[in-house]
Structures are given as C-alpha cells and as structure tokens.
mmCIF file of C-alpha atoms and ligand atoms in Angstrom:
data_model
loop_
_atom_site.group_PDB
_atom_site.id
_atom_site.type_symbol
_atom_site.label_atom_id
_atom_site.label_comp_id
_atom_site.label_asym_id
_atom_site.label_seq_id
_atom_site.Cartn_x
_atom_site.Cartn_y
_atom_site.Cartn_z
ATOM 1 C CA MET A 860 8.178 34.068 10.214
ATOM 2 C CA ILE A 861 8.233 33.311 6.534
ATOM 3 C CA SER A 862 4.922 33.161 4.694
ATOM 4 C CA PHE A 863 4.411 31.057 1.623
ATOM 5 C CA TYR A 864 1.522 31.196 -0.763
ATOM 6 C CA PHE A 865 0.605 28.421 -3.195
ATOM 7 C CA THR A 866 -0.686 29.555 -6.536
ATOM 8 C CA ARG A 867 -3.409 27.638 -8.324
ATOM 9 C CA ASP A 868 -0.918 26.246 -10.788
ATOM 10 C CA GLY A 869 1.191 24.689 -8.073
ATOM 11 C CA LYS A 870 3.908 27.308 -7.786
ATOM 12 C CA TRP A 871 5.081 28.585 -4.441
ATOM 13 C CA ARG A 872 5.516 32.233 -3.712
ATOM 14 C CA ARG A 873 7.365 33.761 -0.829
ATOM 15 C CA VAL A 874 5.272 36.639 0.465
ATOM 16 C CA THR A 875 5.884 39.249 3.096
ATOM 17 C CA SER A 876 2.708 38.447 4.986
ATOM 18 C CA PRO A 877 -0.362 36.224 4.571
ATOM 19 C CA TRP A 878 -2.216 39.320 3.346
ATOM 20 C CA GLU A 879 0.361 40.495 0.833
ATOM 21 C CA LEU A 880 0.196 37.940 -1.918
ATOM 22 C CA GLU A 881 2.692 39.542 -4.245
ATOM 23 C CA GLY A 882 6.104 37.942 -4.377
ATOM 24 C CA GLU A 883 8.467 35.960 -6.492
ATOM 25 C CA GLU A 884 7.149 32.644 -7.763
ATOM 26 C CA PHE A 885 9.239 29.541 -7.734
ATOM 27 C CA SER A 886 8.701 25.869 -8.356
ATOM 28 C CA PHE A 887 9.109 23.666 -5.323
ATOM 29 C CA LEU A 888 9.603 20.558 -7.422
ATOM 30 C CA PRO A 889 13.363 20.373 -7.812
ATOM 31 C CA TRP A 890 13.048 18.226 -10.898
ATOM 32 C CA GLU A 891 10.488 20.419 -12.581
ATOM 33 C CA GLY A 892 11.098 23.078 -15.160
ATOM 34 C CA LYS A 893 14.291 24.657 -16.351
ATOM 35 C CA ASN A 894 16.925 22.272 -15.084
ATOM 36 C CA LEU A 895 15.457 19.208 -16.647
ATOM 37 C CA GLY A 896 14.979 20.831 -20.013
ATOM 38 C CA GLU A 897 12.155 18.475 -20.891
ATOM 39 C CA LYS A 898 8.443 18.619 -20.538
ATOM 40 C CA ILE A 899 7.087 15.830 -18.372
ATOM 41 C CA ASP A 900 3.695 14.488 -19.433
ATOM 42 C CA ILE A 901 2.960 12.335 -16.424
ATOM 43 C CA TYR A 902 4.730 11.223 -13.267
ATOM 44 C CA PHE A 903 4.876 7.536 -12.361
ATOM 45 C CA PRO A 904 5.741 7.089 -8.669
ATOM 46 C CA LEU A 905 7.367 3.694 -8.127
ATOM 47 C CA LEU A 906 8.438 4.052 -4.537
ATOM 48 C CA HIS A 907 8.012 1.879 -1.502
ATOM 49 C CA GLY A 908 7.302 2.602 2.103
ATOM 50 C CA PRO A 909 6.817 5.827 4.047
ATOM 51 C CA PHE A 910 7.367 9.071 2.096
ATOM 52 C CA GLY A 911 6.716 7.352 -1.199
ATOM 53 C CA GLU A 912 3.836 4.958 -1.112
ATOM 54 C CA ASP A 913 1.929 6.610 1.724
ATOM 55 C CA GLY A 914 0.473 9.634 -0.021
ATOM 56 C CA THR A 915 3.208 12.151 0.735
ATOM 57 C CA VAL A 916 4.735 12.140 -2.734
ATOM 58 C CA GLN A 917 1.239 11.983 -4.195
ATOM 59 C CA GLY A 918 0.395 15.095 -2.156
ATOM 60 C CA LEU A 919 3.452 16.824 -3.552
ATOM 61 C CA LEU A 920 2.332 15.977 -7.078
ATOM 62 C CA GLU A 921 -1.189 17.223 -6.305
ATOM 63 C CA LEU A 922 0.238 20.503 -5.074
ATOM 64 C CA ALA A 923 2.401 20.740 -8.153
ATOM 65 C CA GLY A 924 -0.716 20.216 -10.232
ATOM 66 C CA VAL A 925 0.774 17.507 -12.416
ATOM 67 C CA PRO A 926 -0.815 14.228 -13.550
ATOM 68 C CA TYR A 927 0.550 11.029 -12.069
ATOM 69 C CA VAL A 928 -0.066 7.292 -12.174
ATOM 70 C CA GLY A 929 -1.720 5.386 -9.355
ATOM 71 C CA SER A 930 -3.551 6.171 -6.173
ATOM 72 C CA GLY A 931 -4.074 9.606 -4.767
ATOM 73 C CA VAL A 932 -3.298 10.877 -1.293
ATOM 74 C CA MET A 933 -6.042 9.049 0.569
ATOM 75 C CA GLY A 934 -5.805 5.662 -1.129
ATOM 76 C CA SER A 935 -2.034 5.707 -0.721
ATOM 77 C CA ALA A 936 -2.255 6.661 2.950
ATOM 78 C CA LEU A 937 -4.874 4.007 3.678
ATOM 79 C CA GLY A 938 -2.798 1.448 1.834
ATOM 80 C CA MET A 939 0.199 2.202 4.043
ATOM 81 C CA ASP A 940 -1.419 2.287 7.458
ATOM 82 C CA LYS A 941 -2.333 -1.272 8.355
ATOM 83 C CA SER A 942 -4.834 -0.220 11.023
ATOM 84 C CA TYR A 943 -6.898 2.154 8.854
ATOM 85 C CA MET A 944 -6.528 -0.177 5.898
ATOM 86 C CA LYS A 945 -8.220 -2.903 7.907
ATOM 87 C CA MET A 946 -10.933 -0.507 9.025
ATOM 88 C CA ALA A 947 -11.676 0.328 5.411
ATOM 89 C CA PHE A 948 -11.797 -3.389 4.544
ATOM 90 C CA GLU A 949 -14.113 -4.109 7.448
ATOM 91 C CA ARG A 950 -16.418 -1.293 6.442
ATOM 92 C CA ALA A 951 -16.603 -2.821 2.979
ATOM 93 C CA GLY A 952 -17.619 -6.116 4.582
ATOM 94 C CA LEU A 953 -14.363 -7.890 3.699
ATOM 95 C CA PRO A 954 -13.056 -10.610 6.010
ATOM 96 C CA VAL A 955 -9.829 -9.729 7.844
ATOM 97 C CA VAL A 956 -7.852 -11.680 10.415
ATOM 98 C CA LYS A 957 -8.594 -10.775 14.028
ATOM 99 C CA TYR A 958 -6.352 -7.920 15.164
ATOM 100 C CA THR A 959 -5.952 -5.148 17.672
ATOM 101 C CA VAL A 960 -4.096 -1.829 17.539
ATOM 102 C CA PHE A 961 -1.912 -0.150 20.179
ATOM 103 C CA LYS A 962 -0.080 3.165 20.463
ATOM 104 C CA LYS A 963 3.288 3.513 22.159
ATOM 105 C CA TRP A 964 1.998 5.789 24.902
ATOM 106 C CA GLU A 965 -0.757 3.388 25.937
ATOM 107 C CA LYS A 966 -0.409 0.770 28.620
ATOM 108 C CA ILE A 967 -0.312 -2.493 26.697
ATOM 109 C CA PRO A 968 -2.666 -5.066 28.272
ATOM 110 C CA LEU A 969 -0.421 -8.110 27.964
ATOM 111 C CA GLU A 970 -2.764 -10.444 29.821
ATOM 112 C CA LYS A 971 -5.718 -9.392 27.689
ATOM 113 C CA ILE A 972 -3.740 -10.085 24.510
ATOM 114 C CA LYS A 973 -2.804 -13.513 25.821
ATOM 115 C CA GLY A 974 -6.426 -14.201 26.658
ATOM 116 C CA GLU A 975 -7.856 -13.092 23.322
ATOM 117 C CA PHE A 976 -5.282 -14.473 20.899
ATOM 118 C CA SER A 977 -3.478 -17.753 20.669
ATOM 119 C CA PRO A 978 0.084 -18.151 19.442
ATOM 120 C CA PRO A 979 1.359 -17.701 16.883
ATOM 121 C CA VAL A 980 0.482 -14.020 16.652
ATOM 122 C CA PHE A 981 2.104 -11.486 14.361
ATOM 123 C CA VAL A 982 3.234 -8.184 15.840
ATOM 124 C CA LYS A 983 3.642 -5.506 13.176
ATOM 125 C CA PRO A 984 4.424 -1.802 12.988
ATOM 126 C CA ALA A 985 1.357 -0.118 11.461
ATOM 127 C CA ASN A 986 3.270 1.834 8.845
ATOM 128 C CA LEU A 987 6.178 0.089 7.355
ATOM 129 C CA GLY A 988 6.038 -2.683 4.815
ATOM 130 C CA SER A 989 8.575 -5.109 3.437
ATOM 131 C CA SER A 990 8.055 -7.084 6.652
ATOM 132 C CA VAL A 991 10.415 -4.758 8.537
ATOM 133 C CA GLY A 992 9.836 -4.892 12.293
ATOM 134 C CA ILE A 993 7.409 -7.819 12.099
ATOM 135 C CA THR A 994 7.767 -10.721 14.544
ATOM 136 C CA LYS A 995 5.987 -14.025 14.556
ATOM 137 C CA VAL A 996 5.385 -14.686 18.234
ATOM 138 C CA LYS A 997 5.297 -18.441 18.698
ATOM 139 C CA GLU A 998 5.161 -18.405 22.466
ATOM 140 C CA TRP A 999 4.061 -15.714 24.842
ATOM 141 C CA SER A 1000 7.542 -15.264 26.299
ATOM 142 C CA GLN A 1001 8.425 -13.531 22.990
ATOM 143 C CA LEU A 1002 5.550 -11.067 23.108
ATOM 144 C CA GLU A 1003 7.191 -8.184 24.949
ATOM 145 C CA GLY A 1004 10.319 -8.316 22.795
ATOM 146 C CA ALA A 1005 8.148 -8.337 19.685
ATOM 147 C CA LEU A 1006 6.187 -5.303 20.875
ATOM 148 C CA GLU A 1007 9.412 -3.464 21.576
ATOM 149 C CA GLU A 1008 10.781 -4.311 18.160
ATOM 150 C CA ALA A 1009 7.609 -3.127 16.392
ATOM 151 C CA PHE A 1010 7.493 0.067 18.487
ATOM 152 C CA SER A 1011 11.070 0.848 17.506
ATOM 153 C CA HIS A 1012 9.736 1.385 13.970
ATOM 154 C CA ASP A 1013 6.430 3.132 14.599
ATOM 155 C CA TYR A 1014 4.351 4.614 17.394
ATOM 156 C CA LYS A 1015 1.442 2.433 16.322
ATOM 157 C CA ILE A 1016 1.461 -1.345 16.061
ATOM 158 C CA LEU A 1017 -0.873 -4.254 15.405
ATOM 159 C CA VAL A 1018 -1.172 -7.582 17.111
ATOM 160 C CA GLU A 1019 -2.710 -10.037 14.698
ATOM 161 C CA GLN A 1020 -3.832 -13.629 14.996
ATOM 162 C CA GLY A 1021 -1.428 -15.863 13.076
ATOM 163 C CA LEU A 1022 -2.947 -18.261 10.596
ATOM 164 C CA SER A 1023 -1.617 -21.327 8.967
ATOM 165 C CA ALA A 1024 -2.664 -20.398 5.477
ATOM 166 C CA ARG A 1025 -1.654 -20.165 1.835
ATOM 167 C CA GLU A 1026 -0.628 -16.702 0.590
ATOM 168 C CA ILE A 1027 -2.464 -15.602 -2.520
ATOM 169 C CA GLU A 1028 -2.009 -12.316 -4.376
ATOM 170 C CA CYS A 1029 -4.156 -10.650 -6.991
ATOM 171 C CA SER A 1030 -3.421 -7.647 -9.204
ATOM 172 C CA VAL A 1031 -5.984 -4.956 -9.881
ATOM 173 C CA ILE A 1032 -6.009 -2.181 -12.478
ATOM 174 C CA GLY A 1033 -8.573 0.442 -13.316
ATOM 175 C CA ASN A 1034 -10.228 3.562 -12.051
ATOM 176 C CA GLU A 1035 -13.977 3.540 -11.519
ATOM 177 C CA LYS A 1036 -14.335 0.030 -12.991
ATOM 178 C CA PRO A 1037 -11.351 -1.915 -11.657
ATOM 179 C CA GLU A 1038 -10.466 -5.350 -13.062
ATOM 180 C CA ALA A 1039 -8.687 -8.186 -11.277
ATOM 181 C CA SER A 1040 -6.053 -10.513 -12.739
ATOM 182 C CA LEU A 1041 -5.882 -14.228 -12.111
ATOM 183 C CA PRO A 1042 -4.556 -14.825 -8.578
ATOM 184 C CA GLY A 1043 -1.018 -16.072 -7.920
ATOM 185 C CA GLU A 1044 0.486 -17.886 -4.965
ATOM 186 C CA VAL A 1045 3.558 -17.020 -2.907
ATOM 187 C CA ILE A 1046 5.264 -19.985 -1.315
ATOM 188 C CA PRO A 1047 7.609 -18.567 1.335
ATOM 189 C CA TYR A 1048 10.847 -20.382 1.863
ATOM 190 C CA ARG A 1049 11.376 -19.323 5.468
ATOM 191 C CA GLU A 1050 9.049 -19.219 8.444
ATOM 192 C CA PHE A 1051 7.142 -16.361 6.862
ATOM 193 C CA TYR A 1052 7.531 -14.099 3.894
ATOM 194 C CA ASP A 1053 9.959 -11.724 5.569
ATOM 195 C CA TYR A 1054 12.415 -9.087 4.456
ATOM 196 C CA ARG A 1055 15.283 -11.543 3.948
ATOM 197 C CA ASP A 1056 13.097 -13.787 1.921
ATOM 198 C CA LYS A 1057 11.755 -10.944 -0.179
ATOM 199 C CA TYR A 1058 14.916 -9.033 -0.937
ATOM 200 C CA ILE A 1059 18.011 -10.963 0.052
ATOM 201 C CA GLU A 1060 17.700 -14.711 -0.233
ATOM 202 C CA GLY A 1061 15.024 -14.674 -2.870
ATOM 203 C CA LYS A 1062 14.174 -18.327 -2.453
ATOM 204 C CA THR A 1063 10.464 -17.730 -2.361
ATOM 205 C CA LYS A 1064 8.579 -19.618 -5.017
ATOM 206 C CA PHE A 1065 5.757 -18.146 -7.013
ATOM 207 C CA LYS A 1066 2.967 -20.066 -8.618
ATOM 208 C CA ILE A 1067 1.524 -17.951 -11.417
ATOM 209 C CA PRO A 1068 -1.360 -18.408 -11.728
ATOM 210 C CA ALA A 1069 -2.202 -20.138 -8.466
ATOM 211 C CA GLU A 1070 -3.765 -23.561 -8.564
ATOM 212 C CA LEU A 1071 -7.186 -22.887 -7.148
ATOM 213 C CA PRO A 1072 -10.716 -24.099 -7.719
ATOM 214 C CA VAL A 1073 -12.550 -21.636 -9.967
ATOM 215 C CA LYS A 1074 -14.961 -20.791 -7.160
ATOM 216 C CA ILE A 1075 -12.148 -19.652 -4.831
ATOM 217 C CA GLN A 1076 -10.416 -17.861 -7.681
ATOM 218 C CA GLU A 1077 -13.540 -15.867 -8.418
ATOM 219 C CA LYS A 1078 -14.079 -15.079 -4.751
ATOM 220 C CA ILE A 1079 -10.523 -13.743 -4.457
ATOM 221 C CA ARG A 1080 -10.849 -11.649 -7.590
ATOM 222 C CA GLY A 1081 -14.094 -10.181 -6.305
ATOM 223 C CA TYR A 1082 -12.546 -9.384 -2.931
ATOM 224 C CA ALA A 1083 -9.517 -7.830 -4.642
ATOM 225 C CA ILE A 1084 -11.748 -5.397 -6.498
ATOM 226 C CA ARG A 1085 -13.696 -4.576 -3.342
ATOM 227 C CA ALA A 1086 -10.470 -4.018 -1.392
ATOM 228 C CA PHE A 1087 -9.268 -1.661 -4.135
ATOM 229 C CA GLN A 1088 -12.530 0.259 -3.923
ATOM 230 C CA ALA A 1089 -12.558 0.191 -0.114
ATOM 231 C CA VAL A 1090 -9.411 2.324 0.115
ATOM 232 C CA GLU A 1091 -10.347 4.326 -3.002
ATOM 233 C CA ALA A 1092 -7.271 3.277 -4.899
ATOM 234 C CA TRP A 1093 -6.706 4.455 -8.469
ATOM 235 C CA GLY A 1094 -4.815 2.931 -11.361
ATOM 236 C CA PHE A 1095 -3.217 -0.140 -9.886
ATOM 237 C CA ALA A 1096 -2.639 -2.185 -6.755
ATOM 238 C CA ARG A 1097 -1.856 -5.676 -5.573
ATOM 239 C CA VAL A 1098 -4.133 -7.219 -2.967
ATOM 240 C CA ASP A 1099 -2.725 -9.981 -0.738
ATOM 241 C CA PHE A 1100 -4.789 -12.726 0.858
ATOM 242 C CA PHE A 1101 -4.591 -15.616 3.258
ATOM 243 C CA LEU A 1102 -6.398 -18.762 2.216
ATOM 244 C CA ARG A 1103 -7.166 -21.295 4.921
ATOM 245 C CA GLY A 1104 -9.127 -24.182 3.471
ATOM 246 C CA GLU A 1105 -11.888 -22.378 1.621
ATOM 247 C CA GLU A 1106 -11.754 -19.382 3.923
ATOM 248 C CA VAL A 1107 -10.349 -16.193 2.419
ATOM 249 C CA PHE A 1108 -8.991 -13.236 4.447
ATOM 250 C CA VAL A 1109 -7.749 -9.979 2.987
ATOM 251 C CA ASN A 1110 -4.290 -9.263 4.391
ATOM 252 C CA GLU A 1111 -3.318 -6.027 2.723
ATOM 253 C CA ILE A 1112 -3.311 -3.813 -0.335
ATOM 254 C CA ASN A 1113 -0.150 -2.425 -1.878
ATOM 255 C CA THR A 1114 -0.910 0.706 -3.850
ATOM 256 C CA ILE A 1115 2.529 0.644 -5.467
ATOM 257 C CA PRO A 1116 3.175 -3.049 -5.983
ATOM 258 C CA GLY A 1117 6.569 -4.419 -6.948
ATOM 259 C CA PHE A 1118 6.938 -3.483 -10.589
ATOM 260 C CA THR A 1119 10.003 -5.125 -12.064
ATOM 261 C CA GLU A 1120 9.405 -7.493 -14.940
ATOM 262 C CA ILE A 1121 9.754 -10.452 -12.576
ATOM 263 C CA SER A 1122 7.386 -9.067 -9.924
ATOM 264 C CA MET A 1123 4.067 -10.669 -9.093
ATOM 265 C CA PHE A 1124 2.018 -7.669 -10.238
ATOM 266 C CA PRO A 1125 3.032 -7.631 -13.927
ATOM 267 C CA LYS A 1126 3.440 -11.405 -14.070
ATOM 268 C CA LEU A 1127 -0.160 -11.898 -13.022
ATOM 269 C CA TRP A 1128 -1.231 -9.579 -15.804
ATOM 270 C CA GLY A 1129 1.030 -11.509 -18.151
ATOM 271 C CA VAL A 1130 -0.988 -14.683 -17.549
ATOM 272 C CA SER A 1131 -4.201 -12.651 -17.686
ATOM 273 C CA GLY A 1132 -3.536 -11.459 -21.219
ATOM 274 C CA LEU A 1133 -1.749 -8.125 -20.728
ATOM 275 C CA ASP A 1134 1.988 -8.019 -21.434
ATOM 276 C CA PHE A 1135 4.392 -5.610 -19.699
ATOM 277 C CA PRO A 1136 4.440 -2.818 -22.330
ATOM 278 C CA SER A 1137 0.642 -2.924 -22.692
ATOM 279 C CA LEU A 1138 0.298 -2.835 -18.904
ATOM 280 C CA VAL A 1139 2.483 0.277 -18.595
ATOM 281 C CA ASP A 1140 0.518 1.829 -21.419
ATOM 282 C CA ARG A 1141 -2.790 1.112 -19.654
ATOM 283 C CA LEU A 1142 -1.515 2.566 -16.380
ATOM 284 C CA VAL A 1143 -0.375 5.768 -18.041
ATOM 285 C CA LYS A 1144 -3.760 6.085 -19.751
ATOM 286 C CA LEU A 1145 -5.529 5.484 -16.443
ATOM 287 C CA GLY A 1146 -3.365 8.171 -14.834
ATOM 288 C CA PHE A 1147 -4.375 10.683 -17.491
ATOM 289 C CA GLU A 1148 -8.003 9.576 -17.312
ATOM 290 C CA ARG A 1149 -8.164 10.134 -13.587
ATOM 291 C CA TRP A 1150 -6.444 13.470 -13.981
ATOM 292 C CA GLU A 1151 -8.892 14.620 -16.621
ATOM 293 C CA LYS A 1152 -12.092 13.217 -15.159
ATOM 294 C CA TRP A 1153 -11.729 12.845 -11.425
ATOM 295 C CA ARG A 1154 -9.164 15.315 -10.215
ATOM 296 C CA ARG A 1155 -10.365 17.547 -7.429
ATOM 297 C CA ARG A 1156 -10.174 21.022 -8.812
ATOM 298 C CA GLY A 1157 -9.054 23.668 -6.359
HETATM 299 N N1 ATP B 1489 -1.815 -13.075 10.466
HETATM 300 C C1 ATP B 1489 -0.855 -13.722 9.805
HETATM 301 N N2 ATP B 1489 -0.872 -15.095 9.730
HETATM 302 C C2 ATP B 1489 0.107 -15.748 9.054
HETATM 303 N N3 ATP B 1489 1.132 -15.157 8.438
HETATM 304 C C3 ATP B 1489 1.214 -13.816 8.484
HETATM 305 C C4 ATP B 1489 0.218 -13.030 9.170
HETATM 306 N N4 ATP B 1489 0.551 -11.745 9.044
HETATM 307 C C5 ATP B 1489 1.691 -11.713 8.338
HETATM 308 N N5 ATP B 1489 2.105 -12.945 8.006
HETATM 309 C C6 ATP B 1489 3.335 -13.273 7.257
HETATM 310 O O1 ATP B 1489 4.204 -12.156 7.278
HETATM 311 C C7 ATP B 1489 4.377 -11.585 5.982
HETATM 312 C C8 ATP B 1489 4.437 -10.070 6.053
HETATM 313 O O2 ATP B 1489 3.243 -9.509 6.632
HETATM 314 P P1 ATP B 1489 2.420 -8.334 5.943
HETATM 315 O O3 ATP B 1489 2.168 -8.700 4.527
HETATM 316 O O4 ATP B 1489 1.259 -8.036 6.788
HETATM 317 O O5 ATP B 1489 3.346 -7.064 6.032
HETATM 318 P P2 ATP B 1489 4.441 -6.471 5.032
HETATM 319 O O6 ATP B 1489 4.912 -7.569 4.169
HETATM 320 O O7 ATP B 1489 5.391 -5.741 5.863
HETATM 321 O O8 ATP B 1489 3.798 -5.469 4.103
HETATM 322 P P3 ATP B 1489 4.203 -5.300 2.564
HETATM 323 O O9 ATP B 1489 3.704 -6.549 1.885
HETATM 324 O O10 ATP B 1489 3.514 -4.052 2.189
HETATM 325 O O11 ATP B 1489 5.696 -5.202 2.439
HETATM 326 C C9 ATP B 1489 3.193 -12.126 5.187
HETATM 327 O O12 ATP B 1489 3.479 -12.170 3.821
HETATM 328 C C10 ATP B 1489 3.042 -13.520 5.801
HETATM 329 O O13 ATP B 1489 4.037 -14.413 5.318
HETATM 330 MG MG1 MG B 1490 2.922 -8.243 2.694
#
C-alpha cells in the first residue's frame, strides 16, 4: 500500500502510513512549477467531453489550489450528465422535453417506452456530447439498435421525445449575477445537428442573432440564466433550447461552450456588445472573482 497525503497548498506527499505525515512533497500537476519556468496566474480549461468538461479537470485544479475560469466541479458534472442536468432544470421549474433514464444492467421495458413516447424519439448516452452515440428513432423497429448504440458509449442512457422544433442557443456569463446574450439560431443541414454536421461537413447555418419576437427572446434569456443557476455554473456557459411555436424547452447547458472566434458563444456576445478580447478579459476576471470570493476554503 502506498499512502498519499494532500497538503493544504495542493501538493502531494508520499507518506509511510496515514499516521506519519512526514514525507517528500511533490506537485502532481505535470505542467506546474519548475519545468514550465513561468508563473501561471489562472487556468482556462477549454476542453470538451468526459475528463475535461465534466468536473474532473476542475477537481484537479481545485486540489492544486489554483484559480481557473468557468464552472467548478459540481456545475461541470451536472452540465455533462444529461439525466442530472434535467433533474436540476426540473427542480428550477424549467420546461424540459419528456424523457426517461435507463441503466445498462436494468431490464429495458420496450413496450412501456413504445406506449409512452411516439416516434421520433432520441436515444442518447447520458454522458457524452458532440452528438456521439445519439440516434433519432423514426420507427420502433430502430429502437433496440439505438439503445445498443447508446449503451456502447455509456452505462446510462436517455430516451427522449423528439420534437419538430427550432434550435435556439443563448450565451451566459457571470457569477452570482449572470447575464444572457441575445439568442442565436442553429439551422441544421442534416436530419439533426449531429457530429458530422458539427465537426466534419460544417454546413450548418447560424442565424446570429435569431429572428424572434421580443417576448420569446426575453423568455429564452430568462430561462438561460435560470438554467445556469440551476446547475450552479460559474463564469460562462451556453444554454440550448428547442422552440416549438411559442413553446420553449431547455435542451442542455454546455459549461465549456465552443470557443473559437467563429463559435456561437463568442459570436452571440459579439452581437450583444462584447467583442472577443473583452469577453476573454471578462471571463478571466470572473475566474479570479470566484476564486477570491466564493472558493471553498479547506
Ligand atoms: N428531443 C429532441 N427533439 C428534436 N431534436 C433533438 C432532440 N434531442 C436532440 N435533438 C437533436 O440532436 C442534437 C444533439 O442532441 P443534444 O444537444 O441533446 O446532445 P449533444 O449535442 O450530444 O450534446 P452537446 O451539445 O453537449 O455536444 C440536437 O442539437 C438536435 O438537433
Ligand atoms: Mg447539443
């Protein structure tokens, strides 16, 4: 057995037993300290998917005791897990599309699903993103294959009622008083906004800002802020919606939204009066602010 001890300043120490706390200290952050030769003021995680956006890297940074931009462990984890994300939204009174959650080791009640939903339904792994493993089930004969596909990516999956709806996205920044940008619209080129569409073919059209009646716009911005607060996000996020007629549903929150200059997140701020350099500046300030004011002190 090897015992490790974490010091209050985020160093690890190998100790001979859990009761003998003397030992050599080392930094577990490979990029920290001597090798880099530079002092890092703040870390800015811009990672996607599991082990990046889900709170794991944020946990590492917490342990290291360094300031960073964006959500903490919990907000990141809730933003990654579609089932708990929806629970948080529901608790905040936000409208979500009808869904149900299954684990791989459960017996999946196929007949019940067919009775309670009507095609198309979306079958999604709970914890992935970038549309990986998602199937749009247009007829029930595709259901079992879709479940299998989703379960090949995660032990937990969602079955969700498919809607014929517009896809609207809204950017949020802030800490305790988050602000929402103008909403934008994604117009998928293929059947749905899938991985190929997002990263390979790139034929999706964006309408920035979205053409929406002011009333709907305001509703979406209000929901975006509530969704941000529901998962206890910090710093920044992009909240995605479905709009069917005048009905708005919250689809998901991304706690590390796409952040290239052509991504929806900064572009929405661009049309809301905050250019890219000012946006980065704000986010860094928010990261420091959270660190100074709201960090949990061990
Ligand atoms: N219930 C639904 N009704 C209609 N279309 C849906 C539904 N769920 C998902 N879609 C379509 O599938 C796309 C991907 O689904 P979703 O946004 O839930 O997951 P994701 O894209 O994998 O997550 P991330 O955006 O974090 O990468 C949506 O953008 C939308 O085009
Ligand atoms: Mg999405």
